[in-house]
């Protein structure tokens, strides 16, 4: 704000006393108060100047500095460091409770400016200094937040891909106010600063003039939209069609752009992230793009070698079991795994052999196994004993 002649603003002479200054201020404040001049920008500016002038001239210390140097600065007089101007505790609005006077005119009750400023402690002041935007966040456009959604699909949906309809609960732009949060029509004077755009706060013996946090210095508050209560957004359910590409893995994360929460005051919306959970299959296991399966093999099949049919995700496939196959041995069926939609390549299927010990009850089979033992008397644990 350009430096103004405070005496001229209030229309008083340089020798004007305390009482004369107060009277001039009352008269001008009443005349230019935004409540009485809705929408009049010139009047509003005038009102701010009148308040600033009174703020300085009603305060003996500030007035003294202004008279001496031709300006007043919160940082103190020229040549002294910050806080060099000695400030006493009684430097608030002197004597005139002006919010009360205009409350009657506007027909509604408001907290007075002096109450609001007097109650503020160090925390409030310093949080403002260091950029705590919490109080004013309501009118600053902010991108909408992202949303996370967990989606369970079964084994086959993950492999082949699928299309799902999700009901998403999120914040949408309020249609009543088109996201502005404001009701159409006149706005009102900020009750925090009575339209001046600045508030005065005390911290011990120090006194600060701050941009009003409620209206961010505009002096006006918008009438809130009745539907969204000023937020510009409403909670709503939306059905979102999501295509899960083939080859989705456990924990795959899909981004659906723009389907998160709506932004405030016209800011863009956030995104929707869908994390895929794949339900387990009774036999097939996924290891990335590979499919694993454990198949039981009879003792004679393992010993003599054979060809067996094993299930794959494409249907049956033949697998050669060589002579002397051991329990736990793995065989690879190339390109029988999952088609990866990103790489267009297929994984393999890994078949693990589980040799089934026969549950023998009949004498004939028992005799065959005893015969086998006589032919192979070697200790199968011999290697273990050499290393224990
Ligand atoms: Zn609204
Ligand atoms: Zn305000």
Tab-separated table of C-alpha atoms and ligand atoms in Angstrom:
chain	number	residue	atom	x	y	z
A	1	UNK	CA	0.000	0.000	0.000
A	2	UNK	CA	1.382	3.376	-0.987
A	3	UNK	CA	2.312	5.617	1.853
A	4	UNK	CA	-0.518	8.031	2.529
A	5	UNK	CA	-0.866	11.213	4.526
A	6	UNK	CA	-2.767	9.905	7.513
A	7	UNK	CA	-3.892	13.342	8.647
A	8	UNK	CA	-5.229	14.098	5.193
A	9	UNK	CA	-6.992	10.742	5.030
A	10	UNK	CA	-8.866	11.505	8.234
A	11	UNK	CA	-9.360	15.131	7.222
A	12	UNK	CA	-7.753	16.559	10.334
A	13	UNK	CA	-4.900	18.983	10.936
A	14	UNK	CA	-1.411	18.016	12.150
A	15	UNK	CA	-2.225	19.433	15.566
A	16	UNK	CA	-5.432	17.407	15.942
A	17	UNK	CA	-5.869	15.848	19.350
A	18	UNK	CA	-6.929	12.337	20.308
A	19	UNK	CA	-10.617	13.187	20.504
A	20	UNK	CA	-10.688	14.977	17.154
A	21	UNK	CA	-8.937	12.078	15.434
A	22	UNK	CA	-11.385	9.576	16.915
A	23	UNK	CA	-14.398	11.594	15.855
A	24	UNK	CA	-13.089	11.990	12.306
A	25	UNK	CA	-12.384	8.276	12.138
A	26	UNK	CA	-15.877	7.298	13.384
A	27	UNK	CA	-17.504	9.518	10.827
A	28	UNK	CA	-15.428	8.249	7.865
A	29	UNK	CA	-15.536	4.603	8.917
A	30	UNK	CA	-19.296	4.759	9.076
A	31	UNK	CA	-19.498	6.470	5.712
A	32	UNK	CA	-17.237	4.051	3.851
A	33	UNK	CA	-17.976	0.814	5.677
A	34	UNK	CA	-18.364	-2.006	3.123
A	35	UNK	CA	-21.563	-3.206	4.789
A	36	UNK	CA	-23.190	0.058	3.871
A	37	UNK	CA	-21.581	0.210	0.420
A	38	UNK	CA	-21.856	-3.311	-0.929
A	39	UNK	CA	-19.859	-3.839	-4.093
A	40	UNK	CA	-18.352	-0.347	-4.035
A	41	UNK	CA	-14.624	-0.932	-4.544
A	42	UNK	CA	-13.654	2.722	-4.176
A	43	UNK	CA	-15.486	2.930	-0.879
A	44	UNK	CA	-13.816	-0.245	0.292
A	45	UNK	CA	-10.342	1.102	-0.490
A	46	UNK	CA	-11.195	4.347	1.219
A	47	UNK	CA	-12.373	2.424	4.263
A	48	UNK	CA	-9.085	0.521	4.456
A	49	UNK	CA	-7.100	3.741	4.242
A	50	UNK	CA	-9.189	5.340	6.971
A	51	UNK	CA	-8.581	2.343	9.183
A	52	UNK	CA	-4.865	2.346	8.527
A	53	UNK	CA	-4.670	6.050	9.268
A	54	UNK	CA	-6.535	5.654	12.515
A	55	UNK	CA	-4.467	2.642	13.441
A	56	UNK	CA	-1.354	4.852	13.348
A	57	UNK	CA	-2.681	8.161	14.608
A	58	UNK	CA	-4.612	6.694	17.550
A	59	UNK	CA	-1.477	5.071	18.841
A	60	UNK	CA	0.862	7.489	20.564
A	61	UNK	CA	4.036	5.531	19.786
A	62	UNK	CA	3.166	4.979	16.143
A	63	UNK	CA	1.974	8.549	15.792
A	64	UNK	CA	5.255	9.777	17.222
A	65	UNK	CA	7.236	7.730	14.712
A	66	UNK	CA	4.995	8.834	11.856
A	67	UNK	CA	5.292	12.501	12.869
A	68	UNK	CA	9.063	12.210	13.136
A	69	UNK	CA	9.887	10.171	10.008
A	70	UNK	CA	6.856	10.678	7.793
A	71	UNK	CA	6.009	6.994	7.785
A	72	UNK	CA	5.364	4.173	10.145
A	73	UNK	CA	6.908	0.731	9.819
A	74	UNK	CA	6.305	-2.385	11.885
A	75	UNK	CA	10.022	-3.022	11.648
A	76	UNK	CA	10.789	0.039	13.694
A	77	UNK	CA	12.312	3.434	13.078
A	78	UNK	CA	15.096	4.014	10.544
A	79	UNK	CA	18.477	3.188	12.026
A	80	UNK	CA	17.151	0.784	14.591
A	81	UNK	CA	16.877	-2.945	14.227
A	82	UNK	CA	13.660	-4.896	13.958
A	83	UNK	CA	11.515	-4.208	16.977
A	84	UNK	CA	13.427	-0.985	17.593
A	85	UNK	CA	10.242	0.998	17.992
A	86	UNK	CA	9.209	0.537	21.558
A	87	UNK	CA	5.677	-0.713	21.541
A	88	UNK	CA	3.434	-0.605	24.543
A	89	UNK	CA	0.651	-3.069	25.237
A	90	UNK	CA	-2.266	-0.719	24.669
A	91	UNK	CA	-2.143	-0.112	20.983
A	92	UNK	CA	-5.368	-1.647	19.789
A	93	UNK	CA	-8.393	0.128	18.406
A	94	UNK	CA	-8.909	2.926	20.885
A	95	UNK	CA	-12.295	3.284	22.457
A	96	UNK	CA	-14.486	2.648	19.483
A	97	UNK	CA	-16.009	-0.790	19.189
A	98	UNK	CA	-16.808	-0.399	15.625
A	99	UNK	CA	-17.823	-3.904	14.803
A	100	UNK	CA	-20.681	-3.579	17.261
A	101	UNK	CA	-21.894	-0.397	15.653
A	102	UNK	CA	-22.090	-2.040	12.256
A	103	UNK	CA	-23.470	-5.302	13.479
A	104	UNK	CA	-26.682	-3.458	14.165
A	105	UNK	CA	-26.652	-1.899	10.740
A	106	UNK	CA	-26.136	-5.254	9.052
A	107	UNK	CA	-28.669	-6.943	11.277
A	108	UNK	CA	-26.570	-9.854	12.464
A	109	UNK	CA	-24.219	-10.549	15.327
A	110	UNK	CA	-20.496	-10.945	14.862
A	111	UNK	CA	-17.524	-11.297	17.113
A	112	UNK	CA	-15.773	-7.985	17.544
A	113	UNK	CA	-12.383	-7.393	16.028
A	114	UNK	CA	-10.838	-6.650	19.387
A	115	UNK	CA	-12.048	-9.965	20.818
A	116	UNK	CA	-10.634	-11.872	17.902
A	117	UNK	CA	-7.260	-10.181	18.059
A	118	UNK	CA	-6.931	-10.253	21.838
A	119	UNK	CA	-7.420	-13.998	22.040
A	120	UNK	CA	-4.661	-14.840	19.578
A	121	UNK	CA	-1.495	-16.269	21.073
A	122	UNK	CA	2.001	-16.789	19.793
A	123	UNK	CA	1.118	-20.004	18.056
A	124	UNK	CA	-1.437	-18.358	15.791
A	125	UNK	CA	0.864	-15.531	14.901
A	126	UNK	CA	3.918	-17.619	14.172
A	127	UNK	CA	2.032	-20.240	12.254
A	128	UNK	CA	0.842	-17.445	9.998
A	129	UNK	CA	4.324	-16.066	9.592
A	130	UNK	CA	5.647	-19.397	8.550
A	131	UNK	CA	3.093	-19.943	5.897
A	132	UNK	CA	0.529	-22.113	7.626
A	133	UNK	CA	-2.196	-21.945	5.033
A	134	UNK	CA	-4.666	-24.129	6.860
A	135	UNK	CA	-7.137	-21.415	7.684
A	136	UNK	CA	-7.332	-20.013	4.217
A	137	UNK	CA	-7.126	-23.299	2.319
A	138	UNK	CA	-10.823	-23.043	1.599
A	139	UNK	CA	-10.397	-20.503	-1.153
A	140	UNK	CA	-7.047	-21.560	-2.623
A	141	UNK	CA	-7.409	-23.930	-5.583
A	142	UNK	CA	-5.976	-27.290	-4.643
A	143	UNK	CA	-5.644	-30.353	-6.804
A	144	UNK	CA	-7.964	-33.128	-5.707
A	145	UNK	CA	-6.467	-35.992	-3.738
A	146	UNK	CA	-5.799	-39.379	-5.290
A	147	UNK	CA	-7.882	-42.349	-4.289
A	148	UNK	CA	-6.772	-45.910	-3.686
A	149	UNK	CA	-9.081	-48.794	-4.411
A	150	UNK	CA	-8.401	-52.476	-3.769
A	151	UNK	CA	-9.912	-54.792	-6.381
A	152	UNK	CA	-10.114	-58.571	-6.049
A	153	UNK	CA	-10.242	-60.591	-9.232
A	154	UNK	CA	-9.928	-64.331	-9.716
A	155	UNK	CA	-7.037	-66.224	-11.283
A	156	UNK	CA	-8.585	-66.442	-14.754
A	157	UNK	CA	-9.659	-62.768	-14.828
A	158	UNK	CA	-6.071	-61.828	-14.054
A	159	UNK	CA	-4.720	-63.982	-16.876
A	160	UNK	CA	-7.259	-63.118	-19.543
A	161	UNK	CA	-7.980	-59.563	-18.519
A	162	UNK	CA	-11.395	-58.333	-17.560
A	163	UNK	CA	-13.689	-55.360	-17.484
A	164	UNK	CA	-15.129	-54.332	-14.123
A	165	UNK	CA	-17.588	-51.715	-12.985
A	166	UNK	CA	-16.545	-50.080	-9.753
A	167	UNK	CA	-18.721	-47.960	-7.552
A	168	UNK	CA	-16.372	-45.274	-6.331
A	169	UNK	CA	-17.279	-42.978	-3.435
A	170	UNK	CA	-15.431	-39.743	-4.034
A	171	UNK	CA	-15.748	-35.976	-4.035
A	172	UNK	CA	-17.254	-34.456	-7.148
A	173	UNK	CA	-17.563	-30.873	-8.267
A	174	UNK	CA	-20.721	-29.371	-6.777
A	175	UNK	CA	-23.187	-28.806	-9.578
A	176	UNK	CA	-25.107	-26.133	-7.683
A	177	UNK	CA	-22.176	-23.707	-7.584
A	178	UNK	CA	-20.042	-25.254	-10.344
A	179	UNK	CA	-17.316	-25.785	-7.771
A	180	UNK	CA	-16.902	-22.179	-6.692
A	181	UNK	CA	-18.371	-22.864	-3.241
A	182	UNK	CA	-20.170	-19.555	-3.434
A	183	UNK	CA	-23.833	-18.818	-3.634
A	184	UNK	CA	-24.601	-16.471	-6.468
A	185	UNK	CA	-25.402	-12.959	-5.360
A	186	UNK	CA	-23.894	-10.472	-2.947
A	187	UNK	CA	-21.059	-11.404	-0.649
A	188	UNK	CA	-20.732	-10.146	2.889
A	189	UNK	CA	-18.204	-8.264	4.941
A	190	UNK	CA	-15.678	-10.477	6.714
A	191	UNK	CA	-16.627	-10.555	10.400
A	192	UNK	CA	-13.042	-11.251	11.452
A	193	UNK	CA	-11.617	-7.961	10.198
A	194	UNK	CA	-14.837	-6.017	9.602
A	195	UNK	CA	-13.912	-5.596	5.994
A	196	UNK	CA	-10.502	-4.052	6.540
A	197	UNK	CA	-8.576	-7.107	5.385
A	198	UNK	CA	-6.162	-6.860	8.291
A	199	UNK	CA	-6.374	-7.999	11.886
A	200	UNK	CA	-4.337	-6.938	14.855
A	201	UNK	CA	-2.857	-9.553	17.119
A	202	UNK	CA	-1.108	-9.219	20.437
A	203	UNK	CA	1.722	-11.349	21.710
A	204	UNK	CA	2.815	-10.078	25.077
A	205	UNK	CA	3.876	-6.496	24.542
A	206	UNK	CA	4.213	-6.940	20.789
A	207	UNK	CA	1.475	-6.074	18.413
A	208	UNK	CA	1.154	-7.308	14.853
A	209	UNK	CA	-0.898	-6.205	11.906
A	210	UNK	CA	-1.635	-9.257	9.851
A	211	UNK	CA	-3.527	-10.067	6.715
A	212	UNK	CA	-6.892	-11.335	7.859
A	213	UNK	CA	-6.731	-15.144	7.699
A	214	UNK	CA	-10.465	-15.560	7.239
A	215	UNK	CA	-10.880	-13.487	4.087
A	216	UNK	CA	-7.177	-13.416	3.059
A	217	UNK	CA	-7.165	-9.657	3.046
A	218	UNK	CA	-10.077	-9.214	0.688
A	219	UNK	CA	-12.376	-8.035	3.474
A	220	UNK	CA	-15.250	-9.938	1.935
A	221	UNK	CA	-16.645	-13.378	2.518
A	222	UNK	CA	-18.557	-15.178	-0.129
A	223	UNK	CA	-21.935	-16.526	0.798
A	224	UNK	CA	-21.522	-20.245	0.952
A	225	UNK	CA	-23.246	-22.558	-1.455
A	226	UNK	CA	-26.007	-24.352	0.446
A	227	UNK	CA	-25.346	-27.680	-1.294
A	228	UNK	CA	-21.621	-28.030	-0.623
A	229	UNK	CA	-21.278	-25.572	2.296
A	230	UNK	CA	-18.614	-23.603	0.476
A	231	UNK	CA	-16.273	-26.472	-0.314
A	232	UNK	CA	-17.238	-26.549	-3.998
A	233	UNK	CA	-17.389	-30.330	-3.799
A	234	UNK	CA	-19.904	-32.919	-2.733
A	235	UNK	CA	-19.560	-36.561	-1.783
A	236	UNK	CA	-20.967	-38.750	-4.501
A	237	UNK	CA	-20.865	-42.267	-5.892
A	238	UNK	CA	-19.745	-42.788	-9.410
A	239	UNK	CA	-19.649	-45.956	-11.458
A	240	UNK	CA	-16.300	-46.274	-13.157
A	241	UNK	CA	-15.635	-48.818	-15.916
A	242	UNK	CA	-12.152	-50.222	-15.582
A	243	UNK	CA	-10.421	-52.509	-18.016
A	244	UNK	CA	-7.928	-54.826	-16.373
A	245	UNK	CA	-5.424	-55.838	-19.073
A	246	UNK	CA	-4.431	-59.511	-19.509
A	247	UNK	CA	-1.583	-60.641	-17.310
A	248	UNK	CA	-2.418	-58.511	-14.269
A	249	UNK	CA	-0.371	-59.589	-11.289
A	250	UNK	CA	-0.956	-59.589	-7.598
A	251	UNK	CA	-0.361	-55.979	-6.496
A	252	UNK	CA	-0.591	-54.490	-10.023
A	253	UNK	CA	-1.524	-50.831	-9.792
A	254	UNK	CA	-3.695	-49.200	-12.435
A	255	UNK	CA	-4.215	-45.485	-12.761
A	256	UNK	CA	-7.576	-44.116	-13.846
A	257	UNK	CA	-6.869	-40.474	-14.594
A	258	UNK	CA	-9.192	-37.847	-13.164
A	259	UNK	CA	-11.367	-40.202	-11.137
A	260	UNK	CA	-9.978	-39.265	-7.724
A	261	UNK	CA	-11.434	-36.481	-5.627
A	262	UNK	CA	-12.397	-33.240	-7.339
A	263	UNK	CA	-10.073	-30.283	-6.828
A	264	UNK	CA	-11.234	-27.158	-5.022
A	265	UNK	CA	-12.116	-23.964	-6.857
A	266	UNK	CA	-11.574	-25.295	-10.337
A	267	UNK	CA	-8.304	-27.130	-9.634
A	268	UNK	CA	-7.911	-30.464	-11.452
A	269	UNK	CA	-9.122	-33.687	-9.849
A	270	UNK	CA	-6.872	-36.377	-8.422
A	271	UNK	CA	-6.504	-39.834	-9.932
A	272	UNK	CA	-7.943	-43.167	-8.965
A	273	UNK	CA	-5.429	-45.934	-8.327
A	274	UNK	CA	-6.635	-49.507	-8.397
A	275	UNK	CA	-4.510	-52.122	-6.708
A	276	UNK	CA	-5.281	-55.611	-7.988
A	277	UNK	CA	-5.507	-58.588	-5.656
A	278	UNK	CA	-5.589	-61.917	-7.433
A	279	UNK	CA	-7.450	-64.720	-5.668
A	280	UNK	CA	-5.407	-67.917	-5.481
A	281	UNK	CA	-6.175	-70.893	-7.745
A	282	UNK	CA	-6.373	-74.363	-6.162
A	283	UNK	CA	-3.493	-75.726	-8.329
A	284	UNK	CA	-1.928	-73.020	-10.463
A	285	UNK	CA	0.422	-70.560	-8.820
A	286	UNK	CA	1.703	-67.341	-10.373
A	287	UNK	CA	5.331	-66.308	-10.303
A	288	UNK	CA	5.300	-63.176	-12.407
A	289	UNK	CA	4.450	-64.376	-15.889
A	290	UNK	CA	5.319	-67.981	-15.058
A	291	UNK	CA	2.764	-70.495	-13.893
A	292	UNK	CA	3.784	-73.104	-11.380
A	293	UNK	CA	2.049	-76.363	-10.665
A	294	UNK	CA	2.979	-79.410	-8.626
A	295	UNK	CA	1.878	-82.717	-10.144
A	296	UNK	CA	1.908	-86.084	-8.433
A	297	UNK	CA	3.891	-88.809	-10.240
A	298	UNK	CA	3.726	-92.513	-9.402
A	299	UNK	CA	6.870	-94.303	-8.272
A	300	UNK	CA	6.886	-96.483	-11.407
A	301	UNK	CA	6.365	-93.456	-13.663
A	302	UNK	CA	9.326	-91.718	-12.071
A	303	UNK	CA	11.464	-94.817	-12.143
A	304	UNK	CA	10.685	-96.072	-15.630
A	305	UNK	CA	9.998	-92.741	-17.319
A	306	UNK	CA	6.803	-91.916	-19.183
A	307	UNK	CA	4.730	-89.199	-20.736
A	308	UNK	CA	2.024	-87.641	-18.605
A	309	UNK	CA	-0.691	-85.104	-19.250
A	310	UNK	CA	-0.467	-81.939	-17.181
A	311	UNK	CA	-2.959	-79.065	-16.993
A	312	UNK	CA	-1.875	-75.698	-18.390
A	313	UNK	CA	-3.826	-72.450	-18.691
A	314	UNK	CA	-4.428	-73.429	-22.352
A	315	UNK	CA	-5.689	-76.928	-21.522
A	316	UNK	CA	-3.881	-80.270	-21.392
A	317	UNK	CA	-0.247	-80.607	-22.422
A	318	UNK	CA	2.055	-83.617	-22.656
A	319	UNK	CA	5.111	-83.691	-20.414
A	320	UNK	CA	7.896	-86.225	-20.705
A	321	UNK	CA	8.970	-87.682	-17.365
A	322	UNK	CA	12.456	-89.111	-17.881
A	323	UNK	CA	13.703	-92.295	-16.288
A	324	UNK	CA	14.872	-91.772	-12.728
A	325	UNK	CA	13.017	-88.516	-12.134
A	326	UNK	CA	13.467	-87.380	-8.558
A	327	UNK	CA	10.943	-85.928	-6.192
A	328	UNK	CA	10.858	-82.112	-6.459
A	329	UNK	CA	12.437	-82.096	-9.895
A	330	UNK	CA	11.132	-79.287	-12.109
A	331	UNK	CA	10.325	-79.254	-15.796
A	332	UNK	CA	9.735	-76.233	-17.958
A	333	UNK	CA	6.988	-75.960	-20.562
A	334	UNK	CA	8.104	-73.043	-22.690
A	335	UNK	CA	5.628	-70.248	-23.393
A	336	UNK	CA	2.796	-71.942	-21.553
A	337	UNK	CA	2.719	-69.165	-18.975
A	338	UNK	CA	0.875	-65.868	-18.827
A	339	UNK	CA	0.758	-63.447	-21.758
A	340	UNK	CA	2.174	-60.170	-20.562
A	341	UNK	CA	0.219	-57.376	-22.236
A	342	UNK	CA	3.103	-54.965	-21.820
A	343	UNK	CA	5.842	-57.105	-23.369
A	344	UNK	CA	3.536	-59.271	-25.539
A	345	UNK	CA	5.634	-62.221	-24.381
A	346	UNK	CA	4.433	-65.327	-22.619
A	347	UNK	CA	5.957	-66.790	-19.501
A	348	UNK	CA	6.623	-70.513	-18.999
A	349	UNK	CA	4.894	-73.161	-17.000
A	350	UNK	CA	7.027	-74.861	-14.393
A	351	UNK	CA	5.938	-78.366	-13.446
A	352	UNK	CA	7.248	-79.714	-10.162
A	353	UNK	CA	7.149	-83.459	-9.676
A	354	UNK	CA	5.847	-84.868	-6.402
A	355	UNK	CA	6.514	-88.609	-6.235
A	356	UNK	CA	3.659	-90.385	-4.591
A	357	UNK	CA	4.626	-93.221	-2.243
A	358	UNK	CA	2.114	-96.007	-2.762
A	359	UNK	CA	-0.101	-96.991	0.128
A	360	UNK	CA	0.411	-100.732	-0.153
A	361	UNK	CA	-2.144	-103.150	1.321
A	362	UNK	CA	-2.032	-106.224	-0.896
A	363	UNK	CA	0.577	-108.992	-0.474
A	364	UNK	CA	1.540	-109.085	-4.162
A	365	UNK	CA	2.688	-105.435	-4.220
A	366	UNK	CA	4.471	-105.851	-0.882
A	367	UNK	CA	6.355	-108.787	-2.365
A	368	UNK	CA	7.312	-106.696	-5.444
A	369	UNK	CA	8.684	-103.925	-3.250
A	370	UNK	CA	10.680	-106.401	-1.112
A	371	UNK	CA	12.074	-107.809	-4.345
A	372	UNK	CA	13.031	-104.247	-5.389
A	373	UNK	CA	14.799	-103.737	-2.066
A	374	UNK	CA	16.797	-106.922	-2.524
A	375	UNK	CA	17.937	-105.687	-5.965
A	376	UNK	CA	18.867	-102.231	-4.571
A	377	UNK	CA	20.380	-102.735	-1.123
A	378	UNK	CA	22.359	-99.448	-1.228
A	379	UNK	CA	21.639	-96.930	1.574
A	380	UNK	CA	19.849	-93.850	0.080
A	381	UNK	CA	21.129	-91.803	3.070
A	382	UNK	CA	24.760	-92.753	2.543
A	383	UNK	CA	25.734	-89.277	1.312
A	384	UNK	CA	24.117	-87.618	4.294
A	385	UNK	CA	26.166	-89.755	6.721
A	386	UNK	CA	29.399	-88.721	5.070
A	387	UNK	CA	28.641	-85.069	5.769
A	388	UNK	CA	27.065	-85.122	9.227
B	1	LIG	ZN1	-21.696	-25.815	-4.106
B	2	LIG	ZN1	-11.204	-10.526	7.010
